[in-house]
Amino acid sequence: AQSVTQPDIHITVSEGASLELRCNYSYGATPYLFWYVQSPGQGLQLLLKYFSGDTLVQGIKGFEAEFKRSQSSFNLRKPSVHWSDAAEYFCASFTGGGNKLTFGTGTQLKVEL
Amino acid sequence: KAGVTQTPRYLIKTRGQQVTLSCSPISGHRSVSWYQQTPGQGLQFLFEYFSETQRNKGNFPGRFSGRQFSNSRSEMNVSTLELGDSALYLCASKSGGANEQYFGPGTRLTVT
């Protein structure tokens, strides 16, 4: 069965610093990969997605992610973090033919001013 | 376009009762999925509906059920509520030709 792993439960960065959130997936074929963000008490907002093609994908709010097949990873990055980026971030995947999203456990991002 | 809407946003129920949650997808989206989010289990898939038919089901007991109407609106029902059913229930919709799902704000269910 496919799975998604987010190794970091909590990450703290200073405002203006760069950010990288890790995500590893476990599946034989290339899955569809997503990053979502959730602010307290809110639903999930789609940041970006990867299906195929260019392995570096751009998303909203200045985020980008890079798909690396050799490492089974899909890490989320942002060059300069803003205090408003503090939230929980979820990596998710599904395989073609089904709409069931499998989520990682999430990474809680704290931004220090 | 309006986003996914869920009603009610908050609910408090007593053990043994039943509850119905509602989800209105983005206009034109015919696929609706439901997820349960808890601190202990994280985000788990409940089921997916497309054109009024359940296409996919997660590993939840039969107390959890759903349906979809001809206008793509969906409801989920939980019968005989247990304390462990306390969670944020999220609905997501997807258009037929796309792969990304868009989530609503969720319904926070508290079972006492």
mmCIF file of N, CA and C in Angstrom, chain A residues 7 9 11-12 14 17 20 29 37 40 42 46 49 51-52 62 64 67 69 76 78 87 94 104 108-111:
data_model
loop_
_atom_site.group_PDB
_atom_site.id
_atom_site.type_symbol
_atom_site.label_atom_id
_atom_site.label_comp_id
_atom_site.label_asym_id
_atom_site.label_seq_id
_atom_site.Cartn_x
_atom_site.Cartn_y
_atom_site.Cartn_z
ATOM 1 N N PRO A 7 8.891 13.370 7.866
ATOM 2 C CA PRO A 7 9.741 13.038 9.019
ATOM 3 C C PRO A 7 9.726 14.082 10.135
ATOM 4 N N ILE A 9 7.901 16.590 12.567
ATOM 5 C CA ILE A 9 6.602 16.927 13.145
ATOM 6 C C ILE A 9 6.498 18.432 13.355
ATOM 7 N N ILE A 11 8.744 22.226 12.911
ATOM 8 C CA ILE A 11 9.895 22.979 12.420
ATOM 9 C C ILE A 11 9.707 24.433 12.802
ATOM 10 N N THR A 12 10.790 25.037 13.292
ATOM 11 C CA THR A 12 10.766 26.466 13.628
ATOM 12 C C THR A 12 11.815 27.173 12.788
ATOM 13 N N SER A 14 13.125 31.295 11.425
ATOM 14 C CA SER A 14 13.007 32.740 11.616
ATOM 15 C C SER A 14 12.406 33.372 10.372
ATOM 16 N N ALA A 17 14.012 33.581 6.718
ATOM 17 C CA ALA A 17 14.885 32.436 6.450
ATOM 18 C C ALA A 17 14.244 31.539 5.406
ATOM 19 N N GLU A 20 12.539 24.320 4.090
ATOM 20 C CA GLU A 20 12.367 23.087 3.337
ATOM 21 C C GLU A 20 11.634 22.096 4.221
ATOM 22 N N ALA A 29 4.980 3.037 -8.750
ATOM 23 C CA ALA A 29 4.839 3.940 -9.880
ATOM 24 C C ALA A 29 4.912 5.372 -9.385
ATOM 25 N N VAL A 37 -1.840 23.186 2.836
ATOM 26 C CA VAL A 37 -1.566 23.917 4.069
ATOM 27 C C VAL A 37 -2.872 24.101 4.827
ATOM 28 N N PRO A 40 -5.029 27.086 11.594
ATOM 29 C CA PRO A 40 -5.853 26.600 12.712
ATOM 30 C C PRO A 40 -7.348 26.768 12.467
ATOM 31 N N GLN A 42 -9.147 25.665 10.158
ATOM 32 C CA GLN A 42 -9.527 25.817 8.752
ATOM 33 C C GLN A 42 -9.400 24.508 7.988
ATOM 34 N N LEU A 46 -4.799 23.943 -1.201
ATOM 35 C CA LEU A 46 -3.835 23.346 -2.112
ATOM 36 C C LEU A 46 -2.740 24.348 -2.437
ATOM 37 N N LYS A 49 0.947 20.955 -6.942
ATOM 38 C CA LYS A 49 0.706 19.560 -7.312
ATOM 39 C C LYS A 49 1.760 19.130 -8.330
ATOM 40 N N PHE A 51 2.190 15.968 -11.259
ATOM 41 C CA PHE A 51 1.660 14.778 -11.908
ATOM 42 C C PHE A 51 2.713 14.141 -12.790
ATOM 43 N N SER A 52 3.398 14.962 -13.578
ATOM 44 C CA SER A 52 4.419 14.451 -14.485
ATOM 45 C C SER A 52 5.155 15.659 -15.059
ATOM 46 N N GLY A 62 4.401 31.680 -3.158
ATOM 47 C CA GLY A 62 5.858 31.617 -3.278
ATOM 48 C C GLY A 62 6.474 30.265 -2.989
ATOM 49 N N GLU A 64 7.494 26.260 -3.758
ATOM 50 C CA GLU A 64 7.843 25.367 -4.852
ATOM 51 C C GLU A 64 8.174 24.003 -4.266
ATOM 52 N N PHE A 67 10.269 17.153 -7.249
ATOM 53 C CA PHE A 67 10.071 15.708 -7.263
ATOM 54 C C PHE A 67 11.394 15.039 -7.605
ATOM 55 N N ARG A 69 12.629 11.268 -8.109
ATOM 56 C CA ARG A 69 12.251 9.860 -8.158
ATOM 57 C C ARG A 69 13.272 8.979 -7.446
ATOM 58 N N LEU A 76 9.026 20.414 -0.090
ATOM 59 C CA LEU A 76 8.458 21.752 -0.278
ATOM 60 C C LEU A 76 9.466 22.796 0.162
ATOM 61 N N LYS A 78 10.587 27.194 0.306
ATOM 62 C CA LYS A 78 10.271 28.603 0.136
ATOM 63 C C LYS A 78 11.530 29.388 0.471
ATOM 64 N N ALA A 87 1.704 27.521 10.024
ATOM 65 C CA ALA A 87 0.532 26.676 9.777
ATOM 66 C C ALA A 87 1.006 25.224 9.795
ATOM 67 N N PHE A 94 -1.964 10.303 -4.401
ATOM 68 C CA PHE A 94 -2.833 9.206 -4.805
ATOM 69 C C PHE A 94 -2.351 8.676 -6.140
ATOM 70 N N GLY A 104 0.385 12.489 4.632
ATOM 71 C CA GLY A 104 1.395 12.363 5.666
ATOM 72 C C GLY A 104 0.826 12.891 6.978
ATOM 73 N N GLN A 108 4.183 20.863 11.488
ATOM 74 C CA GLN A 108 3.740 22.130 12.062
ATOM 75 C C GLN A 108 4.875 23.128 11.937
ATOM 76 N N LEU A 109 4.622 24.206 11.231
ATOM 77 C CA LEU A 109 5.642 25.234 11.024
ATOM 78 C C LEU A 109 5.390 26.415 11.958
ATOM 79 N N LYS A 110 6.418 26.761 12.710
ATOM 80 C CA LYS A 110 6.376 27.951 13.558
ATOM 81 C C LYS A 110 7.368 28.956 12.999
ATOM 82 N N VAL A 111 6.967 30.214 12.910
ATOM 83 C CA VAL A 111 7.834 31.264 12.388
ATOM 84 C C VAL A 111 8.142 32.247 13.510
#
